[in-house]
Amino acid sequence: MVKKGAESLAALGPGTYNLARKGILQQQLTSPFEAPRMMFNVPIGGARRFAAQSWPFERFRAVKKAAGVTINDVVLAVRGGALCAYLIEQEALPDKPLIAMVPVSLREGESSGGNDVGSLLANLGTELSDPAERLRVANP
């Protein structure tokens, strides 16, 4: 009985090693999606500002067509550029890119009723000065 127990423990060794290794690799894969600490990573209070800019949809569609990307990619790149400009003006641009949580519909086909929403993390390329590079980051 003791011999069997020892053999079972020995057999756990490689599996435990592989599990730990996978955990470390997974941690390395997710680390690029860690947002830098900055002025946006604080509890929300009353001292917030909001600014908006309106552009014709045709401008977005033209960029989409020329670059061979999606409208969502163009929107993410534009948002990244706007945040980059704002943070430079505030002297608060971090070295690492900002990461946005983007809602996505998980609804399939013609299903009706209810919400079926998920989210994904998107690199906004705020550390990049070139808009074309930022668009490439939005469309990996």
CSV table of N, CA and C in Angstrom, one decimal:
chain,number,residue,atom,x,y,z
A,1,MET,N,0.8,-1.2,0.0
A,1,MET,CA,0.0,0.0,0.0
A,1,MET,C,0.9,1.3,0.0
A,2,VAL,N,1.9,1.3,0.9
A,2,VAL,CA,2.8,2.4,0.9
A,2,VAL,C,3.6,2.6,-0.4
A,3,LYS,N,4.0,1.4,-1.0
A,3,LYS,CA,4.7,1.4,-2.2
A,3,LYS,C,3.8,2.0,-3.3
A,4,LYS,N,2.6,1.7,-3.4
A,4,LYS,CA,1.7,2.2,-4.4
A,4,LYS,C,1.5,3.7,-4.2
A,5,GLY,N,1.4,4.1,-2.9
A,5,GLY,CA,1.3,5.6,-2.6
A,5,GLY,C,2.5,6.4,-3.1
A,6,ALA,N,3.7,5.8,-2.9
A,6,ALA,CA,4.9,6.5,-3.3
A,6,ALA,C,5.0,6.5,-4.8
A,7,GLU,N,4.6,5.4,-5.5
A,7,GLU,CA,4.6,5.4,-6.9
A,7,GLU,C,3.6,6.5,-7.5
A,8,SER,N,2.4,6.6,-6.8
A,8,SER,CA,1.4,7.6,-7.3
A,8,SER,C,2.0,9.0,-7.1
A,9,LEU,N,2.6,9.2,-6.0
A,9,LEU,CA,3.2,10.6,-5.8
A,9,LEU,C,4.3,10.9,-6.8
A,10,ALA,N,5.1,9.9,-7.1
A,10,ALA,CA,6.2,10.0,-8.1
A,10,ALA,C,5.6,10.3,-9.5
A,11,ALA,N,4.5,9.7,-9.8
A,11,ALA,CA,3.8,9.9,-11.1
A,11,ALA,C,3.2,11.3,-11.2
A,12,LEU,N,2.9,11.9,-10.1
A,12,LEU,CA,2.4,13.3,-10.1
A,12,LEU,C,3.5,14.3,-10.5
A,13,GLY,N,4.7,14.0,-10.3
A,13,GLY,CA,5.8,14.9,-10.6
A,13,GLY,C,5.8,15.6,-11.9
A,14,PRO,N,5.8,14.8,-13.0
A,14,PRO,CA,5.8,15.4,-14.3
A,14,PRO,C,4.5,16.2,-14.6
A,15,GLY,N,3.4,15.7,-14.1
A,15,GLY,CA,2.1,16.4,-14.4
A,15,GLY,C,2.1,17.7,-13.6
A,16,THR,N,2.6,17.7,-12.4
A,16,THR,CA,2.7,19.0,-11.6
A,16,THR,C,3.6,20.0,-12.3
A,17,TYR,N,4.7,19.5,-12.7
A,17,TYR,CA,5.7,20.3,-13.4
A,17,TYR,C,5.0,20.9,-14.7
A,18,ASN,N,4.4,20.1,-15.5
A,18,ASN,CA,3.7,20.6,-16.7
A,18,ASN,C,2.6,21.6,-16.4
A,19,LEU,N,1.9,21.4,-15.3
A,19,LEU,CA,0.8,22.3,-14.9
A,19,LEU,C,1.4,23.7,-14.5
A,20,ALA,N,2.5,23.6,-13.7
A,20,ALA,CA,3.1,24.8,-13.3
A,20,ALA,C,3.7,25.6,-14.5
A,21,ARG,N,4.3,24.8,-15.4
A,21,ARG,CA,4.9,25.4,-16.6
A,21,ARG,C,3.8,26.2,-17.4
A,22,LYS,N,2.7,25.5,-17.6
A,22,LYS,CA,1.6,26.1,-18.3
A,22,LYS,C,1.1,27.4,-17.7
A,23,GLY,N,1.0,27.3,-16.3
A,23,GLY,CA,0.6,28.5,-15.6
A,23,GLY,C,1.5,29.7,-15.8
A,24,ILE,N,2.8,29.4,-15.8
A,24,ILE,CA,3.8,30.5,-16.0
A,24,ILE,C,3.7,31.0,-17.4
A,25,LEU,N,3.6,30.1,-18.4
A,25,LEU,CA,3.5,30.5,-19.8
A,25,LEU,C,2.2,31.4,-20.0
A,26,GLN,N,1.1,30.9,-19.4
A,26,GLN,CA,-0.2,31.7,-19.5
A,26,GLN,C,0.0,33.1,-18.9
A,27,GLN,N,0.7,33.2,-17.7
A,27,GLN,CA,0.9,34.5,-17.1
A,27,GLN,C,1.7,35.4,-18.1
A,28,GLN,N,2.7,34.8,-18.8
A,28,GLN,CA,3.5,35.6,-19.7
A,28,GLN,C,2.7,36.0,-20.9
A,29,LEU,N,1.7,35.2,-21.3
A,29,LEU,CA,0.9,35.6,-22.4
A,29,LEU,C,-0.1,36.7,-22.1
A,30,THR,N,-0.5,36.7,-20.9
A,30,THR,CA,-1.5,37.8,-20.5
A,30,THR,C,-0.8,39.0,-20.0
A,31,SER,N,0.5,39.0,-19.7
A,31,SER,CA,1.1,40.2,-19.2
A,31,SER,C,1.1,41.4,-20.2
A,32,PRO,N,1.1,41.2,-21.5
A,32,PRO,CA,1.0,42.4,-22.4
A,32,PRO,C,-0.4,43.1,-22.3
A,33,PHE,N,-1.4,42.4,-21.7
A,33,PHE,CA,-2.7,43.1,-21.6
A,33,PHE,C,-2.9,43.7,-20.2
A,34,GLU,N,-1.8,43.9,-19.5
A,34,GLU,CA,-1.9,44.6,-18.2
A,34,GLU,C,-1.7,46.1,-18.5
A,35,ALA,N,-2.7,46.9,-18.1
A,35,ALA,CA,-2.7,48.3,-18.3
A,35,ALA,C,-1.8,49.0,-17.4
A,36,PRO,N,-1.0,50.0,-17.8
A,36,PRO,CA,-0.2,50.7,-16.9
A,36,PRO,C,-1.0,51.5,-15.9
A,37,ARG,N,-0.4,51.8,-14.7
A,37,ARG,CA,-1.1,52.6,-13.7
A,37,ARG,C,-1.1,54.0,-14.2
A,38,MET,N,-2.2,54.7,-14.1
A,38,MET,CA,-2.3,56.1,-14.6
A,38,MET,C,-3.5,56.7,-14.0
A,39,MET,N,-3.8,57.9,-14.5
A,39,MET,CA,-4.9,58.7,-14.0
A,39,MET,C,-6.3,58.1,-14.3
A,40,PHE,N,-6.4,57.2,-15.2
A,40,PHE,CA,-7.7,56.6,-15.5
A,40,PHE,C,-8.0,55.4,-14.5
A,41,ASN,N,-7.0,54.9,-13.9
A,41,ASN,CA,-7.2,53.7,-13.0
A,41,ASN,C,-7.5,54.1,-11.6
A,42,VAL,N,-8.4,54.9,-11.4
A,42,VAL,CA,-8.8,55.4,-10.1
A,42,VAL,C,-10.3,55.2,-9.9
A,43,PRO,N,-10.8,55.3,-8.7
A,43,PRO,CA,-12.3,55.2,-8.5
A,43,PRO,C,-12.9,56.4,-9.2
A,44,ILE,N,-14.1,56.2,-9.8
A,44,ILE,CA,-14.8,57.3,-10.5
A,44,ILE,C,-15.4,58.2,-9.5
A,45,GLY,N,-15.2,59.5,-9.7
A,45,GLY,CA,-15.8,60.6,-8.9
A,45,GLY,C,-16.5,61.6,-9.8
A,46,GLY,N,-16.9,62.7,-9.2
A,46,GLY,CA,-17.6,63.8,-9.9
A,46,GLY,C,-16.7,64.6,-10.8
A,47,ALA,N,-15.4,64.6,-10.5
A,47,ALA,CA,-14.5,65.5,-11.3
A,47,ALA,C,-14.1,64.8,-12.6
A,48,ARG,N,-15.0,64.5,-13.4
A,48,ARG,CA,-14.7,63.8,-14.7
A,48,ARG,C,-15.1,64.8,-15.8
A,49,ARG,N,-14.4,64.7,-17.0
A,49,ARG,CA,-14.7,65.5,-18.1
A,49,ARG,C,-15.0,64.6,-19.3
A,50,PHE,N,-15.7,65.1,-20.2
A,50,PHE,CA,-16.1,64.3,-21.4
A,50,PHE,C,-16.0,65.2,-22.6
A,51,ALA,N,-15.4,64.7,-23.7
A,51,ALA,CA,-15.2,65.4,-24.9
A,51,ALA,C,-15.6,64.5,-26.1
A,52,ALA,N,-16.2,65.0,-27.1
A,52,ALA,CA,-16.6,64.2,-28.3
A,52,ALA,C,-16.2,64.9,-29.6
A,53,GLN,N,-16.1,64.1,-30.6
A,53,GLN,CA,-15.8,64.6,-31.9
A,53,GLN,C,-16.7,63.8,-32.9
A,54,SER,N,-17.3,64.5,-33.8
A,54,SER,CA,-18.1,63.8,-34.8
A,54,SER,C,-17.4,63.8,-36.2
A,55,TRP,N,-17.4,62.6,-36.8
A,55,TRP,CA,-16.8,62.5,-38.1
A,55,TRP,C,-17.8,61.7,-39.0
A,56,PRO,N,-17.8,62.1,-40.3
A,56,PRO,CA,-18.7,61.3,-41.2
A,56,PRO,C,-18.3,59.9,-41.2
A,57,PHE,N,-19.3,59.0,-41.3
A,57,PHE,CA,-19.0,57.5,-41.3
A,57,PHE,C,-18.2,57.2,-42.6
A,58,GLU,N,-18.3,58.0,-43.6
A,58,GLU,CA,-17.6,57.7,-44.9
A,58,GLU,C,-16.1,57.8,-44.6
A,59,ARG,N,-15.6,58.6,-43.7
A,59,ARG,CA,-14.2,58.7,-43.4
A,59,ARG,C,-13.7,57.4,-42.9
A,60,PHE,N,-14.4,56.8,-41.9
A,60,PHE,CA,-14.1,55.5,-41.4
A,60,PHE,C,-14.1,54.4,-42.4
A,61,ARG,N,-15.2,54.5,-43.2
A,61,ARG,CA,-15.3,53.5,-44.3
A,61,ARG,C,-14.1,53.5,-45.3
A,62,ALA,N,-13.7,54.8,-45.6
A,62,ALA,CA,-12.6,54.9,-46.6
A,62,ALA,C,-11.3,54.3,-46.0
A,63,VAL,N,-11.0,54.6,-44.7
A,63,VAL,CA,-9.8,54.0,-44.1
A,63,VAL,C,-9.9,52.5,-44.0
A,64,LYS,N,-11.1,52.0,-43.7
A,64,LYS,CA,-11.4,50.5,-43.6
A,64,LYS,C,-11.0,49.9,-45.0
A,65,LYS,N,-11.5,50.5,-46.0
A,65,LYS,CA,-11.3,49.9,-47.4
A,65,LYS,C,-9.9,50.0,-47.8
A,66,ALA,N,-9.2,51.2,-47.6
A,66,ALA,CA,-7.8,51.3,-48.0
A,66,ALA,C,-6.9,50.4,-47.2
A,67,ALA,N,-7.2,50.2,-45.9
A,67,ALA,CA,-6.3,49.4,-45.1
A,67,ALA,C,-6.6,47.9,-45.1
A,68,GLY,N,-7.8,47.6,-45.5
A,68,GLY,CA,-8.2,46.2,-45.5
A,68,GLY,C,-8.5,45.7,-44.1
A,69,VAL,N,-9.1,46.5,-43.3
A,69,VAL,CA,-9.4,46.2,-41.9
A,69,VAL,C,-10.9,46.4,-41.6
A,70,THR,N,-11.3,46.2,-40.4
A,70,THR,CA,-12.7,46.4,-40.1
A,70,THR,C,-13.0,47.8,-39.6
A,71,ILE,N,-14.3,48.2,-39.5
A,71,ILE,CA,-14.6,49.5,-39.0
A,71,ILE,C,-14.2,49.5,-37.5
A,72,ASN,N,-14.4,48.4,-36.8
A,72,ASN,CA,-14.0,48.4,-35.4
A,72,ASN,C,-12.5,48.6,-35.2
A,73,ASP,N,-11.7,48.1,-36.1
A,73,ASP,CA,-10.2,48.4,-36.0
A,73,ASP,C,-10.0,49.8,-36.2
A,74,VAL,N,-10.7,50.5,-37.1
A,74,VAL,CA,-10.5,51.9,-37.4
A,74,VAL,C,-10.9,52.7,-36.1
A,75,VAL,N,-12.0,52.4,-35.5
A,75,VAL,CA,-12.5,53.1,-34.3
A,75,VAL,C,-11.5,52.9,-33.2
A,76,LEU,N,-10.9,51.7,-33.0
A,76,LEU,CA,-9.9,51.5,-31.9
A,76,LEU,C,-8.7,52.3,-32.2
A,77,ALA,N,-8.2,52.4,-33.4
A,77,ALA,CA,-7.0,53.1,-33.8
A,77,ALA,C,-7.3,54.6,-33.6
A,78,VAL,N,-8.4,55.1,-33.9
A,78,VAL,CA,-8.8,56.5,-33.7
A,78,VAL,C,-8.8,56.9,-32.2
A,79,ARG,N,-9.4,56.0,-31.5
A,79,ARG,CA,-9.5,56.2,-30.0
A,79,ARG,C,-8.1,56.2,-29.4
A,80,GLY,N,-7.3,55.3,-29.9
A,80,GLY,CA,-5.9,55.2,-29.4
A,80,GLY,C,-5.1,56.5,-29.7
A,81,GLY,N,-5.3,57.0,-30.9
A,81,GLY,CA,-4.7,58.3,-31.3
A,81,GLY,C,-5.2,59.5,-30.5
A,82,ALA,N,-6.5,59.5,-30.2
A,82,ALA,CA,-7.0,60.6,-29.4
A,82,ALA,C,-6.5,60.5,-28.0
A,83,LEU,N,-6.5,59.3,-27.4
A,83,LEU,CA,-5.9,59.2,-26.1
A,83,LEU,C,-4.5,59.5,-26.0
A,84,CYS,N,-3.7,59.1,-27.0
A,84,CYS,CA,-2.3,59.5,-27.1
A,84,CYS,C,-2.1,61.0,-27.1
A,85,ALA,N,-2.8,61.7,-27.9
A,85,ALA,CA,-2.7,63.1,-28.0
A,85,ALA,C,-3.1,63.8,-26.7
A,86,TYR,N,-4.1,63.3,-26.1
A,86,TYR,CA,-4.6,63.9,-24.8
A,86,TYR,C,-3.5,63.6,-23.7
A,87,LEU,N,-3.0,62.4,-23.6
A,87,LEU,CA,-2.0,62.1,-22.6
A,87,LEU,C,-0.7,62.8,-22.8
A,88,ILE,N,-0.3,63.1,-24.1
A,88,ILE,CA,0.9,63.9,-24.3
A,88,ILE,C,0.7,65.3,-23.8
A,89,GLU,N,-0.5,65.8,-24.1
A,89,GLU,CA,-0.9,67.2,-23.6
A,89,GLU,C,-0.8,67.3,-22.1
A,90,GLN,N,-1.2,66.2,-21.4
A,90,GLN,CA,-1.2,66.2,-20.0
A,90,GLN,C,0.1,65.7,-19.4
A,91,GLU,N,1.1,65.5,-20.3
A,91,GLU,CA,2.4,65.0,-19.8
A,91,GLU,C,2.3,63.7,-19.0
A,92,ALA,N,1.4,62.8,-19.5
A,92,ALA,CA,1.1,61.6,-18.7
A,92,ALA,C,1.1,60.3,-19.6
A,93,LEU,N,1.7,60.4,-20.8
A,93,LEU,CA,1.7,59.3,-21.7
A,93,LEU,C,2.6,58.2,-21.1
A,94,PRO,N,2.0,57.0,-20.8
A,94,PRO,CA,2.9,55.9,-20.3
A,94,PRO,C,3.6,55.2,-21.5
A,95,ASP,N,4.7,54.5,-21.1
A,95,ASP,CA,5.5,53.8,-22.1
A,95,ASP,C,4.8,52.6,-22.6
A,96,LYS,N,3.9,52.0,-21.8
A,96,LYS,CA,3.2,50.8,-22.2
A,96,LYS,C,1.8,51.3,-22.8
A,97,PRO,N,1.3,50.5,-23.8
A,97,PRO,CA,0.0,50.9,-24.4
A,97,PRO,C,-1.2,50.7,-23.4
A,98,LEU,N,-2.2,51.6,-23.6
A,98,LEU,CA,-3.4,51.4,-22.9
A,98,LEU,C,-4.2,50.2,-23.5
A,99,ILE,N,-5.0,49.6,-22.7
A,99,ILE,CA,-5.8,48.4,-23.1
A,99,ILE,C,-7.2,48.8,-22.8
A,100,ALA,N,-8.1,48.5,-23.8
A,100,ALA,CA,-9.5,48.8,-23.7
A,100,ALA,C,-10.3,47.5,-23.6
A,101,MET,N,-11.3,47.5,-22.8
A,101,MET,CA,-12.2,46.4,-22.8
A,101,MET,C,-13.3,46.7,-23.8
A,102,VAL,N,-13.5,45.8,-24.8
A,102,VAL,CA,-14.5,46.1,-25.8
A,102,VAL,C,-15.6,45.1,-25.8
A,103,PRO,N,-16.9,45.6,-25.7
A,103,PRO,CA,-18.0,44.7,-25.7
A,103,PRO,C,-18.2,44.1,-27.0
A,104,VAL,N,-18.6,42.8,-27.0
A,104,VAL,CA,-18.8,42.1,-28.3
A,104,VAL,C,-20.1,41.3,-28.1
A,105,SER,N,-20.9,41.2,-29.2
A,105,SER,CA,-22.1,40.4,-29.2
A,105,SER,C,-21.8,39.0,-29.4
A,106,LEU,N,-22.4,38.1,-28.5
A,106,LEU,CA,-22.2,36.7,-28.6
A,106,LEU,C,-23.5,36.0,-29.2
A,107,ARG,N,-24.4,36.8,-29.6
A,107,ARG,CA,-25.7,36.3,-30.1
A,107,ARG,C,-25.5,35.6,-31.4
A,108,GLU,N,-26.1,34.5,-31.6
A,108,GLU,CA,-25.9,33.7,-32.8
A,108,GLU,C,-27.2,33.8,-33.7
A,109,GLY,N,-27.0,34.0,-35.0
A,109,GLY,CA,-28.0,34.0,-35.9
A,109,GLY,C,-29.2,34.9,-35.6
A,110,GLU,N,-30.4,34.4,-35.7
A,110,GLU,CA,-31.6,35.2,-35.6
A,110,GLU,C,-32.2,35.0,-34.2
A,111,SER,N,-31.4,34.7,-33.2
A,111,SER,CA,-32.0,34.6,-31.9
A,111,SER,C,-32.6,35.9,-31.4
A,112,SER,N,-33.7,35.7,-30.6
A,112,SER,CA,-34.4,36.9,-30.2
A,112,SER,C,-34.4,37.0,-28.7
A,113,GLY,N,-34.5,38.3,-28.2
A,113,GLY,CA,-34.6,38.5,-26.8
A,113,GLY,C,-33.4,38.3,-26.0
A,114,GLY,N,-33.2,39.1,-25.0
A,114,GLY,CA,-32.1,38.9,-24.1
A,114,GLY,C,-30.8,39.4,-24.6
A,115,ASN,N,-29.9,39.7,-23.7
A,115,ASN,CA,-28.6,40.1,-24.1
A,115,ASN,C,-27.6,38.9,-24.0
A,116,ASP,N,-26.7,38.8,-25.0
A,116,ASP,CA,-25.7,37.8,-25.0
A,116,ASP,C,-24.4,38.6,-25.3
A,117,VAL,N,-23.7,39.1,-24.3
A,117,VAL,CA,-22.6,40.0,-24.5
A,117,VAL,C,-21.4,39.5,-23.8
A,118,GLY,N,-20.3,39.6,-24.5
A,118,GLY,CA,-19.0,39.2,-23.9
A,118,GLY,C,-18.0,40.4,-24.0
A,119,SER,N,-16.8,40.2,-23.8
A,119,SER,CA,-15.8,41.3,-23.9
A,119,SER,C,-14.5,40.8,-24.4
A,120,LEU,N,-13.7,41.6,-25.0
A,120,LEU,CA,-12.3,41.3,-25.3
A,120,LEU,C,-11.4,42.5,-25.0
A,121,LEU,N,-10.2,42.2,-24.8
A,121,LEU,CA,-9.2,43.2,-24.5
A,121,LEU,C,-8.5,43.6,-25.8
A,122,ALA,N,-8.4,44.9,-26.0
A,122,ALA,CA,-7.8,45.5,-27.2
A,122,ALA,C,-6.7,46.4,-26.9
A,123,ASN,N,-5.5,46.2,-27.5
A,123,ASN,CA,-4.4,47.1,-27.4
A,123,ASN,C,-4.7,48.4,-28.2
A,124,LEU,N,-4.7,49.6,-27.6
A,124,LEU,CA,-5.0,50.8,-28.3
A,124,LEU,C,-3.8,51.5,-28.9
A,125,GLY,N,-2.6,50.9,-28.7
A,125,GLY,CA,-1.4,51.4,-29.4
A,125,GLY,C,-1.1,52.9,-29.1
A,126,THR,N,-1.4,53.3,-27.8
A,126,THR,CA,-1.1,54.7,-27.4
A,126,THR,C,0.3,55.0,-27.4
A,127,GLU,N,1.2,54.0,-27.3
A,127,GLU,CA,2.7,54.4,-27.3
A,127,GLU,C,3.2,54.6,-28.7
A,128,LEU,N,2.4,54.4,-29.7
A,128,LEU,CA,2.8,54.6,-31.1
A,128,LEU,C,2.4,55.9,-31.7
A,129,SER,N,3.4,56.6,-32.3
A,129,SER,CA,3.1,57.9,-32.9
A,129,SER,C,2.5,57.8,-34.3
A,130,ASP,N,2.8,56.7,-35.0
A,130,ASP,CA,2.4,56.5,-36.4
A,130,ASP,C,0.9,55.9,-36.4
A,131,PRO,N,0.0,56.7,-37.0
A,131,PRO,CA,-1.4,56.2,-37.1
A,131,PRO,C,-1.5,54.8,-37.8
A,132,ALA,N,-0.7,54.6,-38.9
A,132,ALA,CA,-0.8,53.4,-39.6
A,132,ALA,C,-0.3,52.2,-38.8
A,133,GLU,N,0.7,52.4,-37.9
A,133,GLU,CA,1.2,51.4,-37.0
A,133,GLU,C,0.1,51.1,-36.0
A,134,ARG,N,-0.6,52.1,-35.5
A,134,ARG,CA,-1.6,52.0,-34.5
A,134,ARG,C,-2.8,51.1,-35.1
A,135,LEU,N,-3.1,51.4,-36.4
A,135,LEU,CA,-4.1,50.6,-37.1
A,135,LEU,C,-3.7,49.1,-37.2
A,136,ARG,N,-2.4,48.9,-37.5
A,136,ARG,CA,-1.9,47.5,-37.5
A,136,ARG,C,-2.0,46.8,-36.2
A,137,VAL,N,-1.8,47.5,-35.1
A,137,VAL,CA,-1.9,46.9,-33.8
A,137,VAL,C,-3.4,46.6,-33.5
A,138,ALA,N,-4.3,47.4,-34.0
A,138,ALA,CA,-5.7,47.2,-33.7
A,138,ALA,C,-6.2,46.0,-34.5
A,139,ASN,N,-5.5,45.6,-35.6
A,139,ASN,CA,-5.9,44.5,-36.4
A,139,ASN,C,-4.7,43.5,-36.5
A,140,PRO,N,-4.5,42.8,-35.4
A,140,PRO,CA,-3.4,41.9,-35.3
A,140,PRO,C,-3.5,40.7,-36.3
